[in-house]
Coordinates of C-alpha atoms in Angstrom, one line a residue:
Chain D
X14 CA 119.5 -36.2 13.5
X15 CA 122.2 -34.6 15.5
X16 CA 122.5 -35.7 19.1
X17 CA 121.2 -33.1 21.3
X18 CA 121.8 -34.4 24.9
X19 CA 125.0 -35.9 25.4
X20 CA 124.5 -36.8 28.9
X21 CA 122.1 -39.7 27.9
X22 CA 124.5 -41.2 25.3
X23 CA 127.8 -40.9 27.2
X24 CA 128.9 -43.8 29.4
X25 CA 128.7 -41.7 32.7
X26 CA 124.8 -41.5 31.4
X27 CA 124.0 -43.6 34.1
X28 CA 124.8 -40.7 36.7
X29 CA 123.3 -38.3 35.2
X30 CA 120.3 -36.8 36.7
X31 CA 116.8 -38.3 35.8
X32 CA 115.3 -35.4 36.7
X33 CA 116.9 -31.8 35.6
X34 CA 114.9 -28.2 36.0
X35 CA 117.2 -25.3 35.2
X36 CA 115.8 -21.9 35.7
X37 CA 112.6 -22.8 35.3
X38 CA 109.5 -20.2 36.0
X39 CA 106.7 -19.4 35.5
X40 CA 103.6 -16.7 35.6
X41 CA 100.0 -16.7 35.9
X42 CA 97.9 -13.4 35.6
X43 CA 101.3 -11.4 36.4
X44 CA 101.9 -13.7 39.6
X45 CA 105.5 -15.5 39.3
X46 CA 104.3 -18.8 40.7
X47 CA 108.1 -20.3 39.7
X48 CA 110.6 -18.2 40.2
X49 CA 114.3 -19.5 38.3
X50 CA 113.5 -22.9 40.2
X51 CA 116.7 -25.4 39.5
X52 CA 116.2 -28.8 40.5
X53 CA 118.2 -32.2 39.9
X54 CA 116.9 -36.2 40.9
X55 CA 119.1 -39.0 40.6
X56 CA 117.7 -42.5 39.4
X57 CA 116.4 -44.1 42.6
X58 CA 116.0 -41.1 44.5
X59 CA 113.3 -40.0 46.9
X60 CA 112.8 -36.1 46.8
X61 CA 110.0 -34.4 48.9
X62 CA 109.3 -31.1 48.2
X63 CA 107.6 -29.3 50.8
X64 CA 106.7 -25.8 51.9
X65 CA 103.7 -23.2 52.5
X66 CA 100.6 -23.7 50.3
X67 CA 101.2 -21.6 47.5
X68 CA 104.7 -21.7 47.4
X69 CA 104.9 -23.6 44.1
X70 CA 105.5 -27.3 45.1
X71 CA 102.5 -28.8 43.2
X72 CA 103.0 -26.3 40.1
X73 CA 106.2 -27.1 40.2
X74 CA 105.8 -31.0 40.1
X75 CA 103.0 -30.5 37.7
X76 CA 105.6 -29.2 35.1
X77 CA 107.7 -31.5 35.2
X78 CA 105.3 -33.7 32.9
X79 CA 104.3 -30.8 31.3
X80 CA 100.7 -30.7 33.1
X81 CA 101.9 -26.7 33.5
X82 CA 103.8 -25.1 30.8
X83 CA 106.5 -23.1 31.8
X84 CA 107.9 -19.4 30.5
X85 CA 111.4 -19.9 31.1
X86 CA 114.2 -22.2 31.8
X87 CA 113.9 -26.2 30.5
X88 CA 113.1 -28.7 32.3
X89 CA 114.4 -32.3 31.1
X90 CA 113.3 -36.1 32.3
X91 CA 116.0 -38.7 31.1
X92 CA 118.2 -36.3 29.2
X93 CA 115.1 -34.9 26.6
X94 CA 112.8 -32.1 27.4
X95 CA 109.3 -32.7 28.1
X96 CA 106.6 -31.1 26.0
X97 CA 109.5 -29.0 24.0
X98 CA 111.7 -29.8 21.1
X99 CA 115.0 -27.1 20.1
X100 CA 114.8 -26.8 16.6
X101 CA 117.7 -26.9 14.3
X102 CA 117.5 -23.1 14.6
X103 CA 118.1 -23.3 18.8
X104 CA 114.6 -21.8 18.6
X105 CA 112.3 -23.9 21.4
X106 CA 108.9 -24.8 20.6
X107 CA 105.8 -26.8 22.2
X108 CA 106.5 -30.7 21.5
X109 CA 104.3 -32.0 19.3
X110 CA 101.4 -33.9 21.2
X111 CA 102.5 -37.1 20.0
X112 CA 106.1 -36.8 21.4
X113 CA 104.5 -35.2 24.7
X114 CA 102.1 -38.3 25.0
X115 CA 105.1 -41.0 25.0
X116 CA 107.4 -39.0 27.6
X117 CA 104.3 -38.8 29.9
X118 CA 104.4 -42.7 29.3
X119 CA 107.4 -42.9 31.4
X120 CA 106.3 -40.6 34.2
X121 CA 103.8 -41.8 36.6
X122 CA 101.3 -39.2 38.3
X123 CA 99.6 -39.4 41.6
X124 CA 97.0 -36.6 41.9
X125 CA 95.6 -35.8 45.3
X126 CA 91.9 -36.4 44.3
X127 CA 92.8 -39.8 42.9
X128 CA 91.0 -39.3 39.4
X129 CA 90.3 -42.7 39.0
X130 CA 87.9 -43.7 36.0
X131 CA 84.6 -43.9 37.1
X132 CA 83.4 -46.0 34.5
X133 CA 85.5 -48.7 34.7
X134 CA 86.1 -51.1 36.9
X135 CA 89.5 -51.0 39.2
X136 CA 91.0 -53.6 37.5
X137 CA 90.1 -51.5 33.9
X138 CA 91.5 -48.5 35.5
X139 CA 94.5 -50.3 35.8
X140 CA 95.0 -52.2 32.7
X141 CA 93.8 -49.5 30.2
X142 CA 96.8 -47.8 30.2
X143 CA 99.1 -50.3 29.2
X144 CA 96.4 -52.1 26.7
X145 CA 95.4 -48.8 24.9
X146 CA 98.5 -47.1 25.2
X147 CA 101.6 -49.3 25.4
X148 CA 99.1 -51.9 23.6
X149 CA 100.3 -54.8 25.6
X150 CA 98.2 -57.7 24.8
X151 CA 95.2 -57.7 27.0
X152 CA 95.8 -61.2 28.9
X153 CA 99.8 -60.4 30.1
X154 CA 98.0 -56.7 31.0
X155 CA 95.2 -57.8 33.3
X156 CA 97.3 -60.3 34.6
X157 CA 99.7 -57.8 35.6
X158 CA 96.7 -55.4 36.8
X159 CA 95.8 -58.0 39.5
X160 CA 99.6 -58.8 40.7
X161 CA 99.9 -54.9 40.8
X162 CA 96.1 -54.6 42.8
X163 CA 97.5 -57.6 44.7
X164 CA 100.8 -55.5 45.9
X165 CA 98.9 -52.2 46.7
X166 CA 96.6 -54.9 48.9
X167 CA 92.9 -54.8 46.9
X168 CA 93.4 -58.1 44.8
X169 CA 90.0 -58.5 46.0
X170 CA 88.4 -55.1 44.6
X171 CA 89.9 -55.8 40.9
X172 CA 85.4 -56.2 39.6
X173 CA 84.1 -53.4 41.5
X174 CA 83.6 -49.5 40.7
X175 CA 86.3 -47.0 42.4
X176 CA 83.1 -45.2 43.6
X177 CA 82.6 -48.6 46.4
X178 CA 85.8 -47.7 47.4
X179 CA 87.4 -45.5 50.4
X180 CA 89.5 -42.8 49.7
X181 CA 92.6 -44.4 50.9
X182 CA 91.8 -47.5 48.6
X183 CA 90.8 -45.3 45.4
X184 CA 94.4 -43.9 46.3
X185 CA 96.0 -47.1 46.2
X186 CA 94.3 -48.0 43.1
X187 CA 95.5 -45.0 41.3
X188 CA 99.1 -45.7 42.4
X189 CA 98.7 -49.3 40.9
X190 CA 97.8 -47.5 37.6
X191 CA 100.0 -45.6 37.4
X192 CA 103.0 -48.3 38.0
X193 CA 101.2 -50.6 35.5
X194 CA 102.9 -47.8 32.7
X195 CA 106.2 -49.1 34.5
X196 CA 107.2 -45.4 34.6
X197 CA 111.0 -44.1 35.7
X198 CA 109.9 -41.7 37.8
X199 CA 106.5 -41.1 39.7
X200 CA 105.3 -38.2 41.0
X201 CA 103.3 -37.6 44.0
X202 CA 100.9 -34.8 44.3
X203 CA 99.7 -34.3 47.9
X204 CA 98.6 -38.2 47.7
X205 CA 97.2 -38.5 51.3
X206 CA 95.8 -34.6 51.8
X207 CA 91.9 -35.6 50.8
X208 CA 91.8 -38.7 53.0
X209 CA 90.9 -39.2 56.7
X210 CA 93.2 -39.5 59.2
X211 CA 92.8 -43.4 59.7
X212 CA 93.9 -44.2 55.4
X213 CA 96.7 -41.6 55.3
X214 CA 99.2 -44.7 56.5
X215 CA 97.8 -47.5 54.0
X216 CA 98.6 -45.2 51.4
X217 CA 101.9 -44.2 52.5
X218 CA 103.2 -48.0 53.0
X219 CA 102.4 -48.5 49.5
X220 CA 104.9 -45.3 49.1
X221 CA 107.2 -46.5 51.4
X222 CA 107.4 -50.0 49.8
X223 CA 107.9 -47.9 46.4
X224 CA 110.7 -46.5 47.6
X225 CA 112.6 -49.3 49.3
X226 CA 112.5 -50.8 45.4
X227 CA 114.4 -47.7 44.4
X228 CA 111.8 -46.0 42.4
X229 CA 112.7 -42.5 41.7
X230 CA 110.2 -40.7 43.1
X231 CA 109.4 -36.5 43.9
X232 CA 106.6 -36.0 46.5
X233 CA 104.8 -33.7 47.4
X234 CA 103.6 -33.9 50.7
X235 CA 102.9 -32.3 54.0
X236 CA 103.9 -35.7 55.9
X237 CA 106.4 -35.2 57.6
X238 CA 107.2 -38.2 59.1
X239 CA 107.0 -40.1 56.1
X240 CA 109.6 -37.6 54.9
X241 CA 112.2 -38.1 57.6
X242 CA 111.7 -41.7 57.4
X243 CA 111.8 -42.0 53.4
X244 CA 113.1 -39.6 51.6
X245 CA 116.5 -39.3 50.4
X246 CA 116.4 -35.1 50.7
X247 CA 114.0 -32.8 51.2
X248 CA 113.3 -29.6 49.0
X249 CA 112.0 -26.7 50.6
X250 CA 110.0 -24.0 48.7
X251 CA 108.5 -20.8 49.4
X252 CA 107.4 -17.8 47.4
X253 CA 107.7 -19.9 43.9
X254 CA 111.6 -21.1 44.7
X255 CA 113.4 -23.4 46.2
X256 CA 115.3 -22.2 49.0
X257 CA 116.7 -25.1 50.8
X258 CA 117.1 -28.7 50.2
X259 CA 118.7 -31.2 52.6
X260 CA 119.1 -34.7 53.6
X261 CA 115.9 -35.4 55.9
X262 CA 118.6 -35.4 59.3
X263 CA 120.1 -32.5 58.2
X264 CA 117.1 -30.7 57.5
X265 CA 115.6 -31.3 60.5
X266 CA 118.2 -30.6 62.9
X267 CA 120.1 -27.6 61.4
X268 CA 118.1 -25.8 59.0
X269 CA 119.5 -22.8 57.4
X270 CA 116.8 -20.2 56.0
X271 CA 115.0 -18.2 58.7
X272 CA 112.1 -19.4 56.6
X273 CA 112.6 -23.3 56.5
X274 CA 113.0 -22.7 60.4
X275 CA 109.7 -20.6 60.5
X276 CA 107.7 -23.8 58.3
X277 CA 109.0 -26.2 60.6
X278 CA 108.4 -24.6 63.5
X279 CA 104.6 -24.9 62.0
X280 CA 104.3 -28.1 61.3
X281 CA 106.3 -29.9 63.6
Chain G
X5 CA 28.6 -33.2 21.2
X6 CA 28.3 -35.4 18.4
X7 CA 31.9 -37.9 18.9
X8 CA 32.0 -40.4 16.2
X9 CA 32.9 -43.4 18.3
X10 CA 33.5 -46.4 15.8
X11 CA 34.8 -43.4 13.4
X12 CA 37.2 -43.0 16.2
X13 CA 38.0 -47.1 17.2
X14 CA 38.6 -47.7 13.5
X15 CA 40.7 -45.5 12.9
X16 CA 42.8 -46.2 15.9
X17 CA 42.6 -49.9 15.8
X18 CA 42.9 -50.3 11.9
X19 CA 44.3 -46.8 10.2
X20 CA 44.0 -46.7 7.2
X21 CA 47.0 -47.2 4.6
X22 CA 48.2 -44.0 4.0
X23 CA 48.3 -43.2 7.7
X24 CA 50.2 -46.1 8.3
X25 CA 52.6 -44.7 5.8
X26 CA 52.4 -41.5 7.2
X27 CA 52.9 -43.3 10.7
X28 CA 56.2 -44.6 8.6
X29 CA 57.5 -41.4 7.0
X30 CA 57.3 -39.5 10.9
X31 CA 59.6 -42.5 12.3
X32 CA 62.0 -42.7 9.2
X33 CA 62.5 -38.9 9.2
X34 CA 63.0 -38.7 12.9
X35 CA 65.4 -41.4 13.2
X36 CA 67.0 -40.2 10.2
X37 CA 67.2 -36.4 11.0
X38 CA 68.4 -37.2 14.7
X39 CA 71.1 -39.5 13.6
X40 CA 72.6 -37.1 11.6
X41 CA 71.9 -34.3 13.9
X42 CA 74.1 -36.4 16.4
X43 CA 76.6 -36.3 14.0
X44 CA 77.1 -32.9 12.8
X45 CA 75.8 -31.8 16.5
X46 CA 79.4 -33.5 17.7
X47 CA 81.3 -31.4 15.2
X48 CA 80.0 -28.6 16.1
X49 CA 80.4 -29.2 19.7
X50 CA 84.5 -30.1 18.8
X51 CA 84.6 -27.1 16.2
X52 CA 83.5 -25.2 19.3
X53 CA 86.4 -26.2 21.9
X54 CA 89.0 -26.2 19.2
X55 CA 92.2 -24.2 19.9
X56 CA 91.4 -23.0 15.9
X57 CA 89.8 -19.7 16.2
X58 CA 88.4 -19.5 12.7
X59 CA 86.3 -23.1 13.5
X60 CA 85.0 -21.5 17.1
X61 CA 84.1 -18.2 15.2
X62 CA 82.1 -20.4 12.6
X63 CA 80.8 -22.9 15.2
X64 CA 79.3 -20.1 17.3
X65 CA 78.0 -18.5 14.5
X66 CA 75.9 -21.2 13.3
X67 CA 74.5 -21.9 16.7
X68 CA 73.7 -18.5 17.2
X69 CA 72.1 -18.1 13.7
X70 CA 70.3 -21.3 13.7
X71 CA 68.8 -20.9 17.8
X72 CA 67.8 -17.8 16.8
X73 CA 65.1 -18.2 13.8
X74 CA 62.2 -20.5 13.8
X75 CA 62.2 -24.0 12.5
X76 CA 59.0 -22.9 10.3
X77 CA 61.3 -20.5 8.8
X78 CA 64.1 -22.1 8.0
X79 CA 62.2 -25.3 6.4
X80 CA 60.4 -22.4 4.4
X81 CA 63.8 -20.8 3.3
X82 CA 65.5 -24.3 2.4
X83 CA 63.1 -25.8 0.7
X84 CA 60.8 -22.9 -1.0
X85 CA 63.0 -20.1 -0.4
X86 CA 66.4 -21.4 -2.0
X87 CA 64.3 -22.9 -5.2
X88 CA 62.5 -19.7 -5.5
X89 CA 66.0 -17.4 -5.7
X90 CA 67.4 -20.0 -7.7
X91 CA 70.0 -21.3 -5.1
X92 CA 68.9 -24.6 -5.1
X93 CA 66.1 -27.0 -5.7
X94 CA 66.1 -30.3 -4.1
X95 CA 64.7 -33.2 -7.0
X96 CA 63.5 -36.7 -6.1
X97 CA 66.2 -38.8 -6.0
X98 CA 65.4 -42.6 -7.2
X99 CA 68.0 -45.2 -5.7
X100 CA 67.1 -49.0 -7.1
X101 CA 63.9 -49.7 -4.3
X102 CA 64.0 -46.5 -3.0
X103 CA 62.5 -43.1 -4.0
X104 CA 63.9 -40.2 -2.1
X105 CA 61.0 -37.4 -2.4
X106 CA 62.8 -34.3 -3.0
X107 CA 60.8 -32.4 0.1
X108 CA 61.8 -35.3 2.5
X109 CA 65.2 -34.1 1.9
X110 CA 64.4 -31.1 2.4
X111 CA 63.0 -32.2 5.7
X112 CA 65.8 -34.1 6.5
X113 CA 67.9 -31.4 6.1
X114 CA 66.0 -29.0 7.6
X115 CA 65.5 -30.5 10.3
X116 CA 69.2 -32.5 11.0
X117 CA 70.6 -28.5 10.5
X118 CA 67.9 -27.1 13.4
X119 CA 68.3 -29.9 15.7
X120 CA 72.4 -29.9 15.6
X121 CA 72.4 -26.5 16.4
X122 CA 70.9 -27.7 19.8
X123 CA 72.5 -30.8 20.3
X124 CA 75.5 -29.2 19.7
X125 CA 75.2 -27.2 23.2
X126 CA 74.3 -30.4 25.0
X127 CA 76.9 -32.2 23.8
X128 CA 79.6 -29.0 24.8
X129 CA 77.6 -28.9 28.4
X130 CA 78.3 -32.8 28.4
X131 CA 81.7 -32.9 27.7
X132 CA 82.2 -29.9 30.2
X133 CA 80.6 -32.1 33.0
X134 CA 83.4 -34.3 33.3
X135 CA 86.2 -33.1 36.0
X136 CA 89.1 -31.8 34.4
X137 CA 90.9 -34.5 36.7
X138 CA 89.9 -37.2 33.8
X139 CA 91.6 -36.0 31.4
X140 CA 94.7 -34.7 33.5
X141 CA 94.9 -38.5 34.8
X142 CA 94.1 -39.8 30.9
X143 CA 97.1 -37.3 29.6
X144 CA 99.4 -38.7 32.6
X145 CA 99.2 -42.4 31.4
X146 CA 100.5 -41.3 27.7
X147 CA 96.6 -41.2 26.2
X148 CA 96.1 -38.7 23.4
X149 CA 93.7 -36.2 23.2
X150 CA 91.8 -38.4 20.6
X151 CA 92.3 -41.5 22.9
X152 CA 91.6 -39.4 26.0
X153 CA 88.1 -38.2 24.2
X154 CA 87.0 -41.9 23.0
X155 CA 87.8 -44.0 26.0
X156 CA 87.5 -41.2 29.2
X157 CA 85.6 -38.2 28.1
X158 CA 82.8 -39.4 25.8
X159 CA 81.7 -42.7 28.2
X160 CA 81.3 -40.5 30.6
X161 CA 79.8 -37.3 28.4
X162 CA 77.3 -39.9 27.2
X163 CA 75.7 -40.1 31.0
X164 CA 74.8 -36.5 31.1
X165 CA 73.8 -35.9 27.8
X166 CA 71.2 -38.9 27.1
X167 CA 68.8 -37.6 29.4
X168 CA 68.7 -33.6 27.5
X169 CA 69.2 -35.8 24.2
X170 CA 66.3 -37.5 24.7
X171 CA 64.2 -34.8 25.5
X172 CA 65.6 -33.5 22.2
X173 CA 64.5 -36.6 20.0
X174 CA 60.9 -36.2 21.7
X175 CA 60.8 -32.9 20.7
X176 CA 62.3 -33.7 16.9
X177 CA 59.5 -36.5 16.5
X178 CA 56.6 -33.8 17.4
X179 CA 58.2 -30.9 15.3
X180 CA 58.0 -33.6 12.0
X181 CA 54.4 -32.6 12.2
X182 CA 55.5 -28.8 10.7
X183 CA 56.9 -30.5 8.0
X184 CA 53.7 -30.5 6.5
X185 CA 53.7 -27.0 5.5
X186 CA 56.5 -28.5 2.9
X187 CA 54.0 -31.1 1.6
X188 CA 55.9 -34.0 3.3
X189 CA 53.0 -36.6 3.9
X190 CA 53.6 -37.4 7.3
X191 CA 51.1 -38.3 9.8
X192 CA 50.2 -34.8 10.4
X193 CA 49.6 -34.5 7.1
X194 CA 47.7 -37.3 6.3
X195 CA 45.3 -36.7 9.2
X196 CA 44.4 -33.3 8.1
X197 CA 44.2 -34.7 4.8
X198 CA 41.4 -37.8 6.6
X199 CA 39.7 -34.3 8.5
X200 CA 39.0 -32.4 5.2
X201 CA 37.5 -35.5 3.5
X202 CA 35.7 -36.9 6.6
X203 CA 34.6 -33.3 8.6
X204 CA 35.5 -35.6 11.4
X205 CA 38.0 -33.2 12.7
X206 CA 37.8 -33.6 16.4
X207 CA 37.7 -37.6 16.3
X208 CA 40.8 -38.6 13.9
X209 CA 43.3 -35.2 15.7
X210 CA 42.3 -37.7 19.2
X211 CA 43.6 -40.6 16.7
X212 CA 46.6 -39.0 16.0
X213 CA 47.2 -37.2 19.1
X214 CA 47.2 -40.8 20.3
X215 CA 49.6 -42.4 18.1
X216 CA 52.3 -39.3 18.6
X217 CA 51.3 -40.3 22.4
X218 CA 52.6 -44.0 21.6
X219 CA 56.1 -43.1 19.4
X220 CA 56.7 -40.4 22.5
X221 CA 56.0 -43.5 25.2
X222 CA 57.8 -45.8 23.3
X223 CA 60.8 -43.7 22.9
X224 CA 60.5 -43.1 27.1
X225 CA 60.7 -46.8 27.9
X226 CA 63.8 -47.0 25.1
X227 CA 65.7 -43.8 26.8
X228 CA 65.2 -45.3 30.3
X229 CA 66.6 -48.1 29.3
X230 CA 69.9 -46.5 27.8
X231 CA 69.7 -44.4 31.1
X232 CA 70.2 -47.4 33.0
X233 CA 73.2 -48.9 31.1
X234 CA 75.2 -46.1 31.3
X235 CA 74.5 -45.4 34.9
X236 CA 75.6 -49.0 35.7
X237 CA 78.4 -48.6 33.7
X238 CA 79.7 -46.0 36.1
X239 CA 78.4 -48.1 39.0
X240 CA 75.2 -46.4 39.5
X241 CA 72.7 -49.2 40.5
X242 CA 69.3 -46.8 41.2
X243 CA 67.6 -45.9 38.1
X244 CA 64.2 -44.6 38.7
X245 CA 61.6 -47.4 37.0
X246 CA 60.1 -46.2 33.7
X247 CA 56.7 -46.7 35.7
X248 CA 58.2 -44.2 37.8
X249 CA 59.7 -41.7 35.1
X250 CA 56.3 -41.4 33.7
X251 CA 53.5 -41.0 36.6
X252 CA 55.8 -40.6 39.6
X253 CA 58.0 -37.6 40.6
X254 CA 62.1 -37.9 40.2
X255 CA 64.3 -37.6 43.3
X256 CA 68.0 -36.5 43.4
X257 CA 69.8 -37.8 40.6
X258 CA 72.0 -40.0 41.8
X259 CA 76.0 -39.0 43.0
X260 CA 78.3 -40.2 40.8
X261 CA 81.5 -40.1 42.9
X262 CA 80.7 -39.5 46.5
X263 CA 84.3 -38.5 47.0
X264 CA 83.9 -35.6 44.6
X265 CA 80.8 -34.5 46.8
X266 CA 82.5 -33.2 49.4

């Protein structure tokens, strides 16, 4: 098989982007909700996209494992594309499910209403994906489960249903789940917009503490002060693209679009 | 009113043998027909939601045809009507301790094809019921769809279909007492058989009224106790008594994820 991406094999693979979007859009019902959106991450960086609701931040984060397909452009996660293959023909087609399943194995997703499993147990919700999937032997996997409950601070609530738990804790839980895959990249979706007030900051330590361990990480969020203090730059959207993107700093003391001025004049 | 009581005791207390085998043939069959109905029920249900037109087309088609005629009918048409036009004829099939009569087949058959056609749309309804957030969050760890179905989707299916699947399987033991009009001796059977010897109409229909009365209770008690596991299962802890189920009122079904409430 003829090597496709030579970024990943070449010895400057290690500075390639982890994350690459190129022209990527996409439509729903005639609406352009992506608009030629081009988008690089570095290994170990912190990206927060943020923006106006319905300016494509969460479709656009949603693509990037292939939760949304997408109508043009390619978007690629450690050199290969998710959910497509180029044939030998150049022609690109949907990945086969297969293929799509083991790339999603290496991309962790935080979804704002936690979908935890309500039928298992925390500590199930948290081992199940490495014992079914990555078919780690059980032991090593709930051992891990509890070190990883016992980092996100709810060693104690491995037994009981996600249901007895608060919405920051659920959110906590799901984060350990989705690190127990040992993913290269995670992706936030809005993680602390469906809690109260008073759990938004036990989630975002967890975050925080993510970060400071140099996982690569995109979030969406409308925190802002999480985002000056964490991430590494900031991605502004509106109207399906991206029209600024900045060093947190930067971002905040000299932005450039009329409209990044207008959001943060909003929000801050 | 002339009411037969020892008529009446005896043949409650000690039926007689071929009631008892009657008794028999209604349980077999309905165990039988509902197990199977399960089964093809589920493939219909996935031929139903697959991205395959040609399976939706057929899956719809069956449910539409099979909801829309009577039960009477299509036992007639299977059994009778396809020997009559020569399509086929169901024969007696004898298995080393086992003699398959060839109208319990026909029963079976009959009534696994009616049934399926119902579970079918419980079993769709079921799988709707679960948040499209499962399997989002089951894709996002690497699960297949398979995967995603046996260990996310189903478990949690399973808690709203049991209680419309139950009501189902009542419903399937009652209807066995049609099957009579294709000569299969169940208890239906045999008790009309008892009232045209006997003239005791009134006294051994009470009888059997009773024992259909029993298999129905008996199945309650087993479903609440399915119920239960599954709702503990997704850490429900109030299930409503069977006591409760059967002479008190129900109150709000219990929320299964508070957080999805809102």
């Amino acid at each position: 098989m003829p090597k496709t991406d030579p970024a990943s094999s070449s010895p400057s693979g290690a500075a390639a982007p982890l994350v690459r979007a190129r022209g990527v859009t996409r439509s729903l019902g005639g609406r352009t909700v992506l608009d030629d959106v081009s988008l690089e991450v570095s290994r170990g960086e912190v990206v927060v996209l943020v923006g106006p609701s319905g300016a494509g931040k969460t479709t656009l984060l949603r693509t990037i494992n292939h939760l949304e397909s997408i109508d043009r452009g390619e978007i690629t996660v450690a050199g290969k594309r998710v959910g497509y293959v180029e044939g030998a023909d150049g022609k690109v087609r949907s990945a086969p499910k297969r293929v799509l399943a083991k790339q999603r194995q290496d991309i962790g997703f935080v979804f704002q209403h936690f979908n935890l499993f309500p039928h298992m147990t925390v500590a199930e919700n948290v081992w199940h994906g490495p014992v079914r999937v990555l078919k780690a032997p059980k032991a090593e996997a709930v051992a891990q489960a509890q070190a990883l409950l016992a980092r996100v601070g709810l060693a104690d609530k491995a037994d009981v249903r996600p249901n007895k738990l608060s919405g920051g804790q659920q959110q906590r839980v799901a984060i350990a789940r989705a690190l127990a895959m040992q993913p290269k990249l995670m992706l936030f979706d809005e993680p602390t917009s469906a809690l109260d007030p008073e759990m938004i900051g036990e989630v975002l330590d967890v975050m925080k503490e993510l970060a400071r361990e140099h996982m690569t990480m995109i979030v969406v969020t409308h925190e802002m002060g999480f985002a000056r203090e964490v991430a590494d730059r900031i991605v502004v959207m509106d109207a399906g693209a991206v029209i600024e993107s900045a060093p947190p700093a930067e971002l905040f003391a000299n932005p450039q679009h009329p409209r990044t001025r207008s959001f943060l004049s909003k929000i801050l | 009113m002339t009411f037969d009581w020892s008529f009446f005791w005896s043949n409650l207390l000690t039926p007689r043998g071929p009631f008892l085998q009657g008794l028999a043939l209604t349980i077999i069959i309905s165990i039988a027909a509902m197990v199977l109905a399960l089964i093809i029920g589920l493939v219909i249900a996935l031929m139903r939601r697959s991205a395959f037109l040609p399976f939706r087309m057929f899956a719809s088609f069956y449910i539409w045809l099979i909801r829309g005629t009577p039960l009477l009918v299509q036992l007639v048409l299977i059994y009778t009507g396809f020997a009559a036009a020569g399509i086929f004829r169901f024969s007696d099939i004898d298995l080393p301790g086992l003699l398959i009569k060839a109208a319990v087949q026909a029963a079976i058959v009959g009534l696994v094809i009616n049934e399926s056609a119902y579970i079918s749309e419980i079993v769709r309804s079921g799988l709707d019921s679960v948040p499209p957030g499962q399997s989002e969050a089951a894709m996002t760890l690497g699960m297949t769809g398979a995967s995603a179905m046996r260990w996310v989707i189903v478990p949690q299916a399973l808690r709203i279909m049991v209680p419309p699947l139950g009501n189902s399987f009542n419903g399937l033991m009652k209807s066995t007492s049609i099957l009579s009009v294709i000569g299969v001796s169940e208890m239906f059977l045999v008790t009309q058989s008892i009232s045209a010897a006997t003239f005791r109409t009134f006294e051994i229909f009470a009888v059997v009224a009773i024992y259909y009365l029993v298999l129905t209770t008996v199945w309650t008690v087993i479903q609440a106790w399915i119920e239960g596991r599954l709702n503990r299962m997704v850490g429900i802890d109030a299930t409503p008594s069977v006591v409760g189920r059967l002479f008190g009122g129900r109150a709000a079904g219990p929320v299964l994820n508070p957080a999805d409430a809102k």
